[in-house]
PDB file of C-alpha atoms and ligand atoms in Angstrom:
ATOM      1  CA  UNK A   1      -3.921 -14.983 -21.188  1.00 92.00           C
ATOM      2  CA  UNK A   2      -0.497 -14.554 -19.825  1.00 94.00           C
ATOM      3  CA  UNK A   3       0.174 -12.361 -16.606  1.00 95.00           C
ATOM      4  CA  UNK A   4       2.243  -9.966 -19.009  1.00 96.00           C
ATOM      5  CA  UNK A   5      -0.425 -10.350 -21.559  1.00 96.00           C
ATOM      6  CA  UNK A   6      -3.176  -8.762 -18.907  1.00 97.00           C
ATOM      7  CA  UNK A   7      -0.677  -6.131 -18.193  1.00 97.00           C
ATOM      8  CA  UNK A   8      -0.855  -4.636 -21.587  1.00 97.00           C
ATOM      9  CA  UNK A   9      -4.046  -5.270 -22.384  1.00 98.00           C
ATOM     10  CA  UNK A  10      -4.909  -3.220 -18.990  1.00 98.00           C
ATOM     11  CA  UNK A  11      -2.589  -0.602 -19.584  1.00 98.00           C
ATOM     12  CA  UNK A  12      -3.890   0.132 -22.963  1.00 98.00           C
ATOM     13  CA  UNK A  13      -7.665  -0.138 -21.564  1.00 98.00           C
ATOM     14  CA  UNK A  14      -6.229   2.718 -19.034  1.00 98.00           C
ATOM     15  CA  UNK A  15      -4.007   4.710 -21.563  1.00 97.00           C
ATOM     16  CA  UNK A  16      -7.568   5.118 -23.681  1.00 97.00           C
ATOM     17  CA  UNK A  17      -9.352   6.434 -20.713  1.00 97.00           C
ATOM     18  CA  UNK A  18      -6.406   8.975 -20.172  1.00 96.00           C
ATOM     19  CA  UNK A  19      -4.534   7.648 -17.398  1.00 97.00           C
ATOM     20  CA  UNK A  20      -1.581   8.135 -19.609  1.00 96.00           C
ATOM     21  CA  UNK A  21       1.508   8.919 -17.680  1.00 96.00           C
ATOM     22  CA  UNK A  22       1.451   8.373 -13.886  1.00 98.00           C
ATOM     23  CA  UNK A  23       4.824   9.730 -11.661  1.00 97.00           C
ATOM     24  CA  UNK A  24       3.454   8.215  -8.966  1.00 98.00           C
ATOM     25  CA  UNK A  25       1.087   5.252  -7.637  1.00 97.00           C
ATOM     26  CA  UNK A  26      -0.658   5.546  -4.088  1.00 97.00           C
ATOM     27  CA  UNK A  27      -2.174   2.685  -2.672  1.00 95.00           C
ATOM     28  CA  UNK A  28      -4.459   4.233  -0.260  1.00 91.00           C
ATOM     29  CA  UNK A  29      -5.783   1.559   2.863  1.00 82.00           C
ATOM     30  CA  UNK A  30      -8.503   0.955   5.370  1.00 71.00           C
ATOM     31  CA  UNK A  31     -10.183   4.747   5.715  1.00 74.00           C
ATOM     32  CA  UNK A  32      -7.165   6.400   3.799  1.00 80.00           C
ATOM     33  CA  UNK A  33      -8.651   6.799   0.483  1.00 82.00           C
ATOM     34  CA  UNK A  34     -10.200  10.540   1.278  1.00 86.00           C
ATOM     35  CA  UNK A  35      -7.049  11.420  -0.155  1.00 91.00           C
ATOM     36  CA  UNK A  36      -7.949  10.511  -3.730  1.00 91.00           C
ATOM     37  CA  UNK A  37     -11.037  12.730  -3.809  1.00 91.00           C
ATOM     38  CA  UNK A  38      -8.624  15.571  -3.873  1.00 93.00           C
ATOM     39  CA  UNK A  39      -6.846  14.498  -7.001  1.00 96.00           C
ATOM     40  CA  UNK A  40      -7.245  17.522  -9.873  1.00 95.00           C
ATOM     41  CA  UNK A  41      -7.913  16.917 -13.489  1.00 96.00           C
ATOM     42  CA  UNK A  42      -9.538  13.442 -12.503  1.00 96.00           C
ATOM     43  CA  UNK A  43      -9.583  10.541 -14.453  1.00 97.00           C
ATOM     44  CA  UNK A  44     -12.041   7.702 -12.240  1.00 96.00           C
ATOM     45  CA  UNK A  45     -13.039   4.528 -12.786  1.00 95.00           C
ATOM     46  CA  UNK A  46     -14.843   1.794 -11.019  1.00 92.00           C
ATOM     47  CA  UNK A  47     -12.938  -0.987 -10.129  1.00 92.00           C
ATOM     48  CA  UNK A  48     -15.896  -3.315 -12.006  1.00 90.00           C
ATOM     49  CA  UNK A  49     -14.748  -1.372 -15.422  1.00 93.00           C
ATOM     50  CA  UNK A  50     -11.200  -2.277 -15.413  1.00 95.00           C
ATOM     51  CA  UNK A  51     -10.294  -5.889 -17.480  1.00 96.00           C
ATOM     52  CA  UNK A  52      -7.869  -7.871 -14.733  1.00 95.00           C
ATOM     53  CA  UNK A  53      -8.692  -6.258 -12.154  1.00 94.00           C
ATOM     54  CA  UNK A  54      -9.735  -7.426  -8.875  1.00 88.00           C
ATOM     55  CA  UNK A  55     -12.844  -6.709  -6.543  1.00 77.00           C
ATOM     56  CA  UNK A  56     -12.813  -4.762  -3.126  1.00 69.00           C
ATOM     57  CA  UNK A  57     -14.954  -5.962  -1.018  1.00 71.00           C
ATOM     58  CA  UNK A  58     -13.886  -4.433   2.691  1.00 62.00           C
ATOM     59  CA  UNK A  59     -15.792  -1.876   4.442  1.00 60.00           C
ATOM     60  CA  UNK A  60     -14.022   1.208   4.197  1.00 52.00           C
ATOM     61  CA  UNK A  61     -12.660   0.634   0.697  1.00 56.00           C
ATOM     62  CA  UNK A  62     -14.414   2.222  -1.754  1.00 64.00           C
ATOM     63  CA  UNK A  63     -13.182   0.609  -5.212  1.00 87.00           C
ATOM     64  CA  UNK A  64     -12.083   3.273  -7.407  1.00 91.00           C
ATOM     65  CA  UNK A  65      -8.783   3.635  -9.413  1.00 95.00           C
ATOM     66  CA  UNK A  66      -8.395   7.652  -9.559  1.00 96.00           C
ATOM     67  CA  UNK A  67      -5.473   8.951 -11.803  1.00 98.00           C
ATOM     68  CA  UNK A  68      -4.565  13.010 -11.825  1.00 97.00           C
ATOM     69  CA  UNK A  69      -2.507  15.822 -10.551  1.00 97.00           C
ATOM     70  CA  UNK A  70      -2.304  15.754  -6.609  1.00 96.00           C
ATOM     71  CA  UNK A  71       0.640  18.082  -5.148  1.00 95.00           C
ATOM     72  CA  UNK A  72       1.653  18.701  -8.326  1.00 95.00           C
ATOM     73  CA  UNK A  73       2.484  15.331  -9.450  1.00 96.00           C
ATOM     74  CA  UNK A  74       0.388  13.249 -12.170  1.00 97.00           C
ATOM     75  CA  UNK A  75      -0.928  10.163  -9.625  1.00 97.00           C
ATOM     76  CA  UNK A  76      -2.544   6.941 -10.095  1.00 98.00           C
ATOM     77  CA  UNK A  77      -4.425   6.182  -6.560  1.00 96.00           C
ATOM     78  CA  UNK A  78      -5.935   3.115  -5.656  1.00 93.00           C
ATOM     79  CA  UNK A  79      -8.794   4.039  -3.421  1.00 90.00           C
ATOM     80  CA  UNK A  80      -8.742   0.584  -1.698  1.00 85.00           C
ATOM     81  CA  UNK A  81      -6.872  -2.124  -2.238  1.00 87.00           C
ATOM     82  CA  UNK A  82      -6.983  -5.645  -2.818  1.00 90.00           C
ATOM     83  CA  UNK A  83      -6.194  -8.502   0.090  1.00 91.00           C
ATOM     84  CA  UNK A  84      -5.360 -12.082   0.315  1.00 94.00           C
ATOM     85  CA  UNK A  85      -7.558 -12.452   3.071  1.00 93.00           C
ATOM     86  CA  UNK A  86     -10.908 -11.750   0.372  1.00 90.00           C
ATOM     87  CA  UNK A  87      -9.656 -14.912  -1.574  1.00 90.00           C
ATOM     88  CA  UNK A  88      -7.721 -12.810  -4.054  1.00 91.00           C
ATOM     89  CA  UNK A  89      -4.770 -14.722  -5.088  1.00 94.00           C
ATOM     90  CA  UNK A  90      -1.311 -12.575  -5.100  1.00 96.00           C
ATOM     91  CA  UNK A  91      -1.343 -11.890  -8.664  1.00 96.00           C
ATOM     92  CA  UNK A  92      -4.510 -10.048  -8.240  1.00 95.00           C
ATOM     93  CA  UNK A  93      -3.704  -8.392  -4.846  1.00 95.00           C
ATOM     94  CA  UNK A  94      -0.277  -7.048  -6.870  1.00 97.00           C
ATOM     95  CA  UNK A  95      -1.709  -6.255 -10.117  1.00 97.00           C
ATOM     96  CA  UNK A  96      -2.145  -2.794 -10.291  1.00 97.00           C
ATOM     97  CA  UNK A  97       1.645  -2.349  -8.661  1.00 98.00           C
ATOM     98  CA  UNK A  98       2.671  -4.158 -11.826  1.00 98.00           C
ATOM     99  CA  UNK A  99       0.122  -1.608 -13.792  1.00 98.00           C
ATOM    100  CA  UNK A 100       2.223   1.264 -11.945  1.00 98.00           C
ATOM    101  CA  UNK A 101       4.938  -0.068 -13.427  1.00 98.00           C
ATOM    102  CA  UNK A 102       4.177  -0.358 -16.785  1.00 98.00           C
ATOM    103  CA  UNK A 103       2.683   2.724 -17.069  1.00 98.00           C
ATOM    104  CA  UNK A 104       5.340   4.233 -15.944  1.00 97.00           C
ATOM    105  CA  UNK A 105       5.659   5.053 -12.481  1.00 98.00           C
ATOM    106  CA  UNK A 106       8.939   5.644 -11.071  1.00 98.00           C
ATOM    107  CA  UNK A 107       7.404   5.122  -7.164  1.00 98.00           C
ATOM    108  CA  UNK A 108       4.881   3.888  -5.147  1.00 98.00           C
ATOM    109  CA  UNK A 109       3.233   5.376  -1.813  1.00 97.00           C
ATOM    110  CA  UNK A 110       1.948   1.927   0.005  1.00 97.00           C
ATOM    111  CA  UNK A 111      -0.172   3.065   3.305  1.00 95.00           C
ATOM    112  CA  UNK A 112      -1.989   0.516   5.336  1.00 93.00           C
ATOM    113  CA  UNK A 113      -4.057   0.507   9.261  1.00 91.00           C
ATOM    114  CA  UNK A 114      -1.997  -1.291  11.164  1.00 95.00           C
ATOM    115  CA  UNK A 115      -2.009  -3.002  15.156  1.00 95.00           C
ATOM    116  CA  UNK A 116       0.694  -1.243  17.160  1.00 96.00           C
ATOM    117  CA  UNK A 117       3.633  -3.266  18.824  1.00 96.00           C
ATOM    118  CA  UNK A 118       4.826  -0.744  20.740  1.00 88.00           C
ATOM    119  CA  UNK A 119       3.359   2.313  18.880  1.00 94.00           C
ATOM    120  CA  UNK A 120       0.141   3.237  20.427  1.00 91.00           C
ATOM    121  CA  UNK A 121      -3.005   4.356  18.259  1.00 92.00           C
ATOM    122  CA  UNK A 122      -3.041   7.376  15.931  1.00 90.00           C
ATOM    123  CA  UNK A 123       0.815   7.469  15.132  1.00 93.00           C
ATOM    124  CA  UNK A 124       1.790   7.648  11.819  1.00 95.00           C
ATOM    125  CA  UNK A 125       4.786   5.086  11.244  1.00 97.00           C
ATOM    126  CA  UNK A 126       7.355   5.524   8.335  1.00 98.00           C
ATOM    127  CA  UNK A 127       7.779   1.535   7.451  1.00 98.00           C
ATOM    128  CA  UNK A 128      12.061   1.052   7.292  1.00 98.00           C
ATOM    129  CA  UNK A 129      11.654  -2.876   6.519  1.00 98.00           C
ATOM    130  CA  UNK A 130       9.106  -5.444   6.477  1.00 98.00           C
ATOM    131  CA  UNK A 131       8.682  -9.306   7.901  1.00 98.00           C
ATOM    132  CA  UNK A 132       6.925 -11.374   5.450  1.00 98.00           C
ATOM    133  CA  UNK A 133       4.501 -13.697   7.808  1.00 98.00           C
ATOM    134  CA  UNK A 134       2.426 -14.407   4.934  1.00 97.00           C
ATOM    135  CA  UNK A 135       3.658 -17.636   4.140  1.00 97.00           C
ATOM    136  CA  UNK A 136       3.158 -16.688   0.899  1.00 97.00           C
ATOM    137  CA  UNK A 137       5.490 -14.742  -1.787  1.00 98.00           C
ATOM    138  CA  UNK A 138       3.786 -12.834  -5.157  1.00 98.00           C
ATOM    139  CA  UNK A 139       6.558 -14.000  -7.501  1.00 98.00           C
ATOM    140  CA  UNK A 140       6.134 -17.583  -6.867  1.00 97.00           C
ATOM    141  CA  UNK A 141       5.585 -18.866 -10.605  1.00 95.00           C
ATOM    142  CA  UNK A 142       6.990 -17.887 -13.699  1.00 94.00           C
ATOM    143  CA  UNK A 143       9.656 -14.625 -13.389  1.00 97.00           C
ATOM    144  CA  UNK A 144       8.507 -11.832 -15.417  1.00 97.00           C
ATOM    145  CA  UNK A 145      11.671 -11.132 -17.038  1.00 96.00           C
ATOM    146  CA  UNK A 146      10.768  -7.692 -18.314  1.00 94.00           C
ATOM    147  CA  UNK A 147      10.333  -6.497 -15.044  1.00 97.00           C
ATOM    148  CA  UNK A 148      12.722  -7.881 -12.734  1.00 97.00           C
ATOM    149  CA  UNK A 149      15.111 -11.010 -11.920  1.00 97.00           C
ATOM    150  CA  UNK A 150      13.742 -14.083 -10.517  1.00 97.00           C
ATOM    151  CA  UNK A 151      15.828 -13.751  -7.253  1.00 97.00           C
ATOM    152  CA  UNK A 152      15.436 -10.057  -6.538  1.00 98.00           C
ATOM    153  CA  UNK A 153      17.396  -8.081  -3.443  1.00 97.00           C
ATOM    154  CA  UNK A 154      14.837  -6.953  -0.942  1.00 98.00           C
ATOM    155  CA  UNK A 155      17.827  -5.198   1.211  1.00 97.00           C
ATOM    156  CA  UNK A 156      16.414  -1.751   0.191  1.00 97.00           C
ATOM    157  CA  UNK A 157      12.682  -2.664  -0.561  1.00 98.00           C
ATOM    158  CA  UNK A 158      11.629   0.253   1.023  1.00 98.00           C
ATOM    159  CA  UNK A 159      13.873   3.756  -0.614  1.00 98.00           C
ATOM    160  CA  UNK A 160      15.496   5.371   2.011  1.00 97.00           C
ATOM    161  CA  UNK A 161      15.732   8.534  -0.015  1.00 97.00           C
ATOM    162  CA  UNK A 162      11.819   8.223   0.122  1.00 97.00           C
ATOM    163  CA  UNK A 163      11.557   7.992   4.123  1.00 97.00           C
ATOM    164  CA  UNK A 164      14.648  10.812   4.521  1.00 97.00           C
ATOM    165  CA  UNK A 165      11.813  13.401   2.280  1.00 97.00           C
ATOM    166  CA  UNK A 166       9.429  12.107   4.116  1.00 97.00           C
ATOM    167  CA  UNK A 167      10.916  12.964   7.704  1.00 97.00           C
ATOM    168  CA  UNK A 168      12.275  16.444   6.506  1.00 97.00           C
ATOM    169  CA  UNK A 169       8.568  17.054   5.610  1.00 96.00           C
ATOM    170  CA  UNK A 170       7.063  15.790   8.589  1.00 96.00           C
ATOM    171  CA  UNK A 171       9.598  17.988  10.431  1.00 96.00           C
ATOM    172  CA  UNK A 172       8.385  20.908   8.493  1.00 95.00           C
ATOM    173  CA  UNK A 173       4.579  20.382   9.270  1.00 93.00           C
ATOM    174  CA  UNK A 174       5.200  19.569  12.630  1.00 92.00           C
ATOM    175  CA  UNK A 175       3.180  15.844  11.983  1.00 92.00           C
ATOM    176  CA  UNK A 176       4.970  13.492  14.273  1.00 93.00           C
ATOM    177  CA  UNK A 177       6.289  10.727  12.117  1.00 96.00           C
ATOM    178  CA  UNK A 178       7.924   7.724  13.805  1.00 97.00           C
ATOM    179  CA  UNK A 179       9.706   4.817  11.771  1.00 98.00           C
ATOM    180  CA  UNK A 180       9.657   0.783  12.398  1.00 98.00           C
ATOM    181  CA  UNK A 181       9.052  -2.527  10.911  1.00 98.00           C
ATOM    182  CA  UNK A 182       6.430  -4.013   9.530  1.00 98.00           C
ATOM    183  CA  UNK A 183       5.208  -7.309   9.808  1.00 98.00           C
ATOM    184  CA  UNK A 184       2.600  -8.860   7.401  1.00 98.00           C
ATOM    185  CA  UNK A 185       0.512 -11.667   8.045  1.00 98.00           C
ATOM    186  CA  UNK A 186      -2.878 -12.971   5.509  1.00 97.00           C
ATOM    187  CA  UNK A 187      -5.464 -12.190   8.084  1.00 94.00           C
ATOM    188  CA  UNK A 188      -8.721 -12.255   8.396  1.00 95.00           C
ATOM    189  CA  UNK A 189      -8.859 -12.537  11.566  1.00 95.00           C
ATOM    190  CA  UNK A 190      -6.480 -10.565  14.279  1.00 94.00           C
ATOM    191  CA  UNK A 191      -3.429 -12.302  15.753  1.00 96.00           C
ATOM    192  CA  UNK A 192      -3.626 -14.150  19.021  1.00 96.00           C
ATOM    193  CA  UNK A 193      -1.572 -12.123  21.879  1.00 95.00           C
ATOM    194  CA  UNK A 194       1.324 -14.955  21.475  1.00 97.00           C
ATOM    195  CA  UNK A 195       1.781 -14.457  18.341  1.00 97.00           C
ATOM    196  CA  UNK A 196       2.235 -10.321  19.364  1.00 97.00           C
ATOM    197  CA  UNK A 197       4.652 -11.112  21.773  1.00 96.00           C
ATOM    198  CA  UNK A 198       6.505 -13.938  18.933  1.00 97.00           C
ATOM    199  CA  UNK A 199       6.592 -10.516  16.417  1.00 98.00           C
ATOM    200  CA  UNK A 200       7.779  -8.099  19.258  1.00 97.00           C
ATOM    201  CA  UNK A 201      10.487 -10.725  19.404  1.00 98.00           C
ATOM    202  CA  UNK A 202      11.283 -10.861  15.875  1.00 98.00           C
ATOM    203  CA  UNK A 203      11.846  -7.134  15.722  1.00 98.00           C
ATOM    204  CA  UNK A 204       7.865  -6.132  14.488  1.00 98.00           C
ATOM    205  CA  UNK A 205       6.616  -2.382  15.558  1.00 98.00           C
ATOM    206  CA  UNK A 206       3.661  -2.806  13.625  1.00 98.00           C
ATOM    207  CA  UNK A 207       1.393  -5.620  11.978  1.00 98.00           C
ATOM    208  CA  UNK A 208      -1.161  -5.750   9.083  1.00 97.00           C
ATOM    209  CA  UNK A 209      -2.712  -7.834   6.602  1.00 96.00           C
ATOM    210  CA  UNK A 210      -1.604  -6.082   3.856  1.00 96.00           C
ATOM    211  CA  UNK A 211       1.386  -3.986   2.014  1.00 97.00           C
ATOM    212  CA  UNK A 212       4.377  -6.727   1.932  1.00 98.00           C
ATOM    213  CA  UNK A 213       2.739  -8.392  -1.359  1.00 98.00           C
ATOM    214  CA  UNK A 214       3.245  -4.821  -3.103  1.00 98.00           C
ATOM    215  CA  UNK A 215       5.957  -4.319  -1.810  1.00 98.00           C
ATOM    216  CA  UNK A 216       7.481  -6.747  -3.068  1.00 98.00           C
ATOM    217  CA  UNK A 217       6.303  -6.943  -6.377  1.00 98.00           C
ATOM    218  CA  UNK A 218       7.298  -3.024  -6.131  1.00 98.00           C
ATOM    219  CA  UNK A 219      10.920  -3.554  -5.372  1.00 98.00           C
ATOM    220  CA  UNK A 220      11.044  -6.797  -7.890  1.00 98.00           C
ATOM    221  CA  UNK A 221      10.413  -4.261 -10.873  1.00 97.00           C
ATOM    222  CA  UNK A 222      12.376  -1.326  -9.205  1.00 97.00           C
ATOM    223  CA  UNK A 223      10.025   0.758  -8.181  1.00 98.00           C
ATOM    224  CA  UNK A 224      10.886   2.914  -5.297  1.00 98.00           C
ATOM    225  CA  UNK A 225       8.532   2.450  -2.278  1.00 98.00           C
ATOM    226  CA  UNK A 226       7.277   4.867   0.389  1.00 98.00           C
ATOM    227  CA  UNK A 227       5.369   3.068   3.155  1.00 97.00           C
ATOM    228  CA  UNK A 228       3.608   4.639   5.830  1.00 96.00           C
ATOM    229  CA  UNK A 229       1.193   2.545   8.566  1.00 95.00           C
ATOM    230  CA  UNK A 230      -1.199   4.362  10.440  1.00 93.00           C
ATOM    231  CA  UNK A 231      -1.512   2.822  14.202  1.00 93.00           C
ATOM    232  CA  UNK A 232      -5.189   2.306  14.523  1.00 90.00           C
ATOM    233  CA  UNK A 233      -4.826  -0.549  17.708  1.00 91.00           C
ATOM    234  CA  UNK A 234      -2.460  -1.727  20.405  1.00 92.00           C
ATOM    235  CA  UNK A 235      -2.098  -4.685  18.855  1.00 93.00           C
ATOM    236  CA  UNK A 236      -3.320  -7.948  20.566  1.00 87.00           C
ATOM    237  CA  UNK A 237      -2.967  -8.575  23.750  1.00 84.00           C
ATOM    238  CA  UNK A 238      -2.205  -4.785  24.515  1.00 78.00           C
ATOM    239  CA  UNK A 239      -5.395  -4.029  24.986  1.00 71.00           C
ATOM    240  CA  UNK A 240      -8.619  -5.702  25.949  1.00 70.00           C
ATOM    241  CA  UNK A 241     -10.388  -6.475  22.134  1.00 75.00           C
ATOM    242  CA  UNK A 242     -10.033  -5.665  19.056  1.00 74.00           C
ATOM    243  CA  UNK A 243     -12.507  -4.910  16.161  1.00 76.00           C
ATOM    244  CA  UNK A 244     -12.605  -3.309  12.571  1.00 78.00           C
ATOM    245  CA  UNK A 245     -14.812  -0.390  13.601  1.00 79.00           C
ATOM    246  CA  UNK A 246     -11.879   0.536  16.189  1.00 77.00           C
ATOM    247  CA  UNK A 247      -9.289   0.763  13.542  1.00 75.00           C
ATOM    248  CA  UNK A 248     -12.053   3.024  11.200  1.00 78.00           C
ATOM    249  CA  UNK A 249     -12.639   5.269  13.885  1.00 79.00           C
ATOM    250  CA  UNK A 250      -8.968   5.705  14.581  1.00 80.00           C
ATOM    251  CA  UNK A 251      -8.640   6.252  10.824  1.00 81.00           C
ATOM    252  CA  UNK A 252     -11.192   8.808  11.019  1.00 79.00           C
ATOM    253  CA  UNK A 253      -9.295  10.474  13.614  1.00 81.00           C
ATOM    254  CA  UNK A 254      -5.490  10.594  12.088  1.00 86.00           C
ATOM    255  CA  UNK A 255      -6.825  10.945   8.060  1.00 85.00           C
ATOM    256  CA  UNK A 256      -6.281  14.898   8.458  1.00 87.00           C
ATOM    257  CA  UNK A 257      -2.478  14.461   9.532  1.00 88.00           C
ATOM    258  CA  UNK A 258      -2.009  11.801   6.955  1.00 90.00           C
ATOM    259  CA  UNK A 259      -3.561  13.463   3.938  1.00 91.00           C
ATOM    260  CA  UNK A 260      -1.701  16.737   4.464  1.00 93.00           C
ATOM    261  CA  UNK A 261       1.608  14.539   5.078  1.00 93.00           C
ATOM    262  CA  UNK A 262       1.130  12.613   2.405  1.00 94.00           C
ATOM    263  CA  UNK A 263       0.672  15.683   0.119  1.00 94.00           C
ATOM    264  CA  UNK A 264       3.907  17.401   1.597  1.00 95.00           C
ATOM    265  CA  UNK A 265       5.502  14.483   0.367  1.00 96.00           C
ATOM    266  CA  UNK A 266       4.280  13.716  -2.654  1.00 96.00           C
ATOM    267  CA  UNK A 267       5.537  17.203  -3.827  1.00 95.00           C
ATOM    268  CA  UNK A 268       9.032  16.773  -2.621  1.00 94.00           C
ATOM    269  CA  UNK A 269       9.627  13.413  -3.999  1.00 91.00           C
TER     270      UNK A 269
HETATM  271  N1  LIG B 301      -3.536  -6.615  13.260  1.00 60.77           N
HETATM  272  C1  LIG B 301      -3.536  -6.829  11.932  1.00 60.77           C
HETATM  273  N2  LIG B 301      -3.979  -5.957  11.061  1.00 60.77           N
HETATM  274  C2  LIG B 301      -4.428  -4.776  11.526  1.00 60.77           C
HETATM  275  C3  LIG B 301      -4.464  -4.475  12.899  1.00 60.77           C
HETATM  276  C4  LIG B 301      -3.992  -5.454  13.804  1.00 60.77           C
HETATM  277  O1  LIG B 301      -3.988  -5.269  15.028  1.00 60.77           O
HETATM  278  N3  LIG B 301      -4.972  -3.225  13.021  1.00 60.77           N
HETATM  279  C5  LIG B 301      -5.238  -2.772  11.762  1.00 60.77           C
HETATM  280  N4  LIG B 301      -4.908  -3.712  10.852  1.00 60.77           N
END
């Protein structure tokens, strides 16, 4: 089966379970994915239940595709994502962007954990550009015409329409919000403290192992992207060690701030 050809024949399998018109896809990271439990009118299924679609297999991510009204908008939420760094390739980790898509989405809300370079733990971080570290790019191969062209602007991957709601919101709340670049690399494991101080160089604030894949598929099809990073971790060499249960915990600790941002938002967009 062609890539487009797994594209309809998901969208249909979706469209017959009743995720019929999404506004909005969320792609909800490490400890984020509360937020989908609080989706009205809810439509869930399993990851395993969905043809061409991948596996998540990190703790934290639970593996449910939730679609319903949250803030007032009709959502599709991805409670966890997928990574590179489980041995998905690209096409898999970007599939269900190119799902948002076809179903109909106009934009996508891409949050991620992320090591601090600069930022300290528990800010919330309003993502103004990305670094592709990867190595890697999602559209390598054949260009899906329908969606995009094969040599697609990333100048504004990441809408600044979105962010500008998003800071008028925070405002509002009184959630501090701050705004930076993001730098993906594939992971697994964390980055050495030279290559911190290489990406502090290169103009990072923050760095994860996820999000830029999306993104770009996102921005290839013209879908408007909102990305927010929650700083669970100085980043290496900041602080003494890092580990997974860290950035959880941290998680645990900021999900409150994020939810009800993310909800502010969501109804403004
Ligand atoms: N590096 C990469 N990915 C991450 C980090 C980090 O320090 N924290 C959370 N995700």
């Amino acid at each position: 089966m062609t890539l487009v050809e797994k594209i309809n024949e998901t969208c249909d399998f979706l469209r017959q379970k009743g995720m019929t018109a999404p506004e909005f896809g969320l792609i909800l990271g490490s400890g984020l994915g509360e937020l989908a439990e609080e989706v009205e009118n809810a439509v869930v299924l399993d990851y395993a239940d969905i043809p061409n679609w991948g596996r998540s297999t990190v703790v934290g991510h639970a593996g449910k595709l939730v679609y319903g009204d949250l803030a007032g908008r009709k959502v599709l939420a991805l409670q966890g994502r997928f990574h590179f760094y489980e041995g998905n390739p690209l096409e898999v980790v970007t599939f269900p962007v190119r799902v948002m898509k076809a179903l109909g989405c106009v934009g996508v809300l891409v949050t991620n954990a992320a090591g601090g370079i600069g930022f300290g733990p528990g800010t919330l971080m309003a993502i103004s550009d990305h670094i592709n570290m990867t190595g890697q790019n999602p559209l390598i191969g054949e260009n899906l015409d329908d969606f995009g062209p094969r040599f697609p602007d990333m100048s504004n991957a990441y809408t600044a329409d979105y962010r500008k709601t998003a800071f008028a919101v925070a405002d509002k709340l009184g959630v501090k919000l701050d705004e930076g670049v993001y730098i993906g690399v594939t992971g697994p494991c964390y980055e050495t403290p030279a290559e911190i101080r290489a990406f502090k160089t290169l103009g990072a604030d923050a760095v994860g192992m996820s999000t830029v894949p999306e993104v770009i598929v996102a921005a290839h099809s013209g879908l408007k992207v909102l990305g927010i990073s929650a700083i669970t971790n100085h980043a290496a060499g900041f602080q003494s060690e890092l580990n997974h249960e860290e950035v959880v915990a941290v998680t645990e600790r900021i999900k409150e701030d994020f939810k009800t941002l993310v909800k502010a938002i969501l109804a403004e967009l």
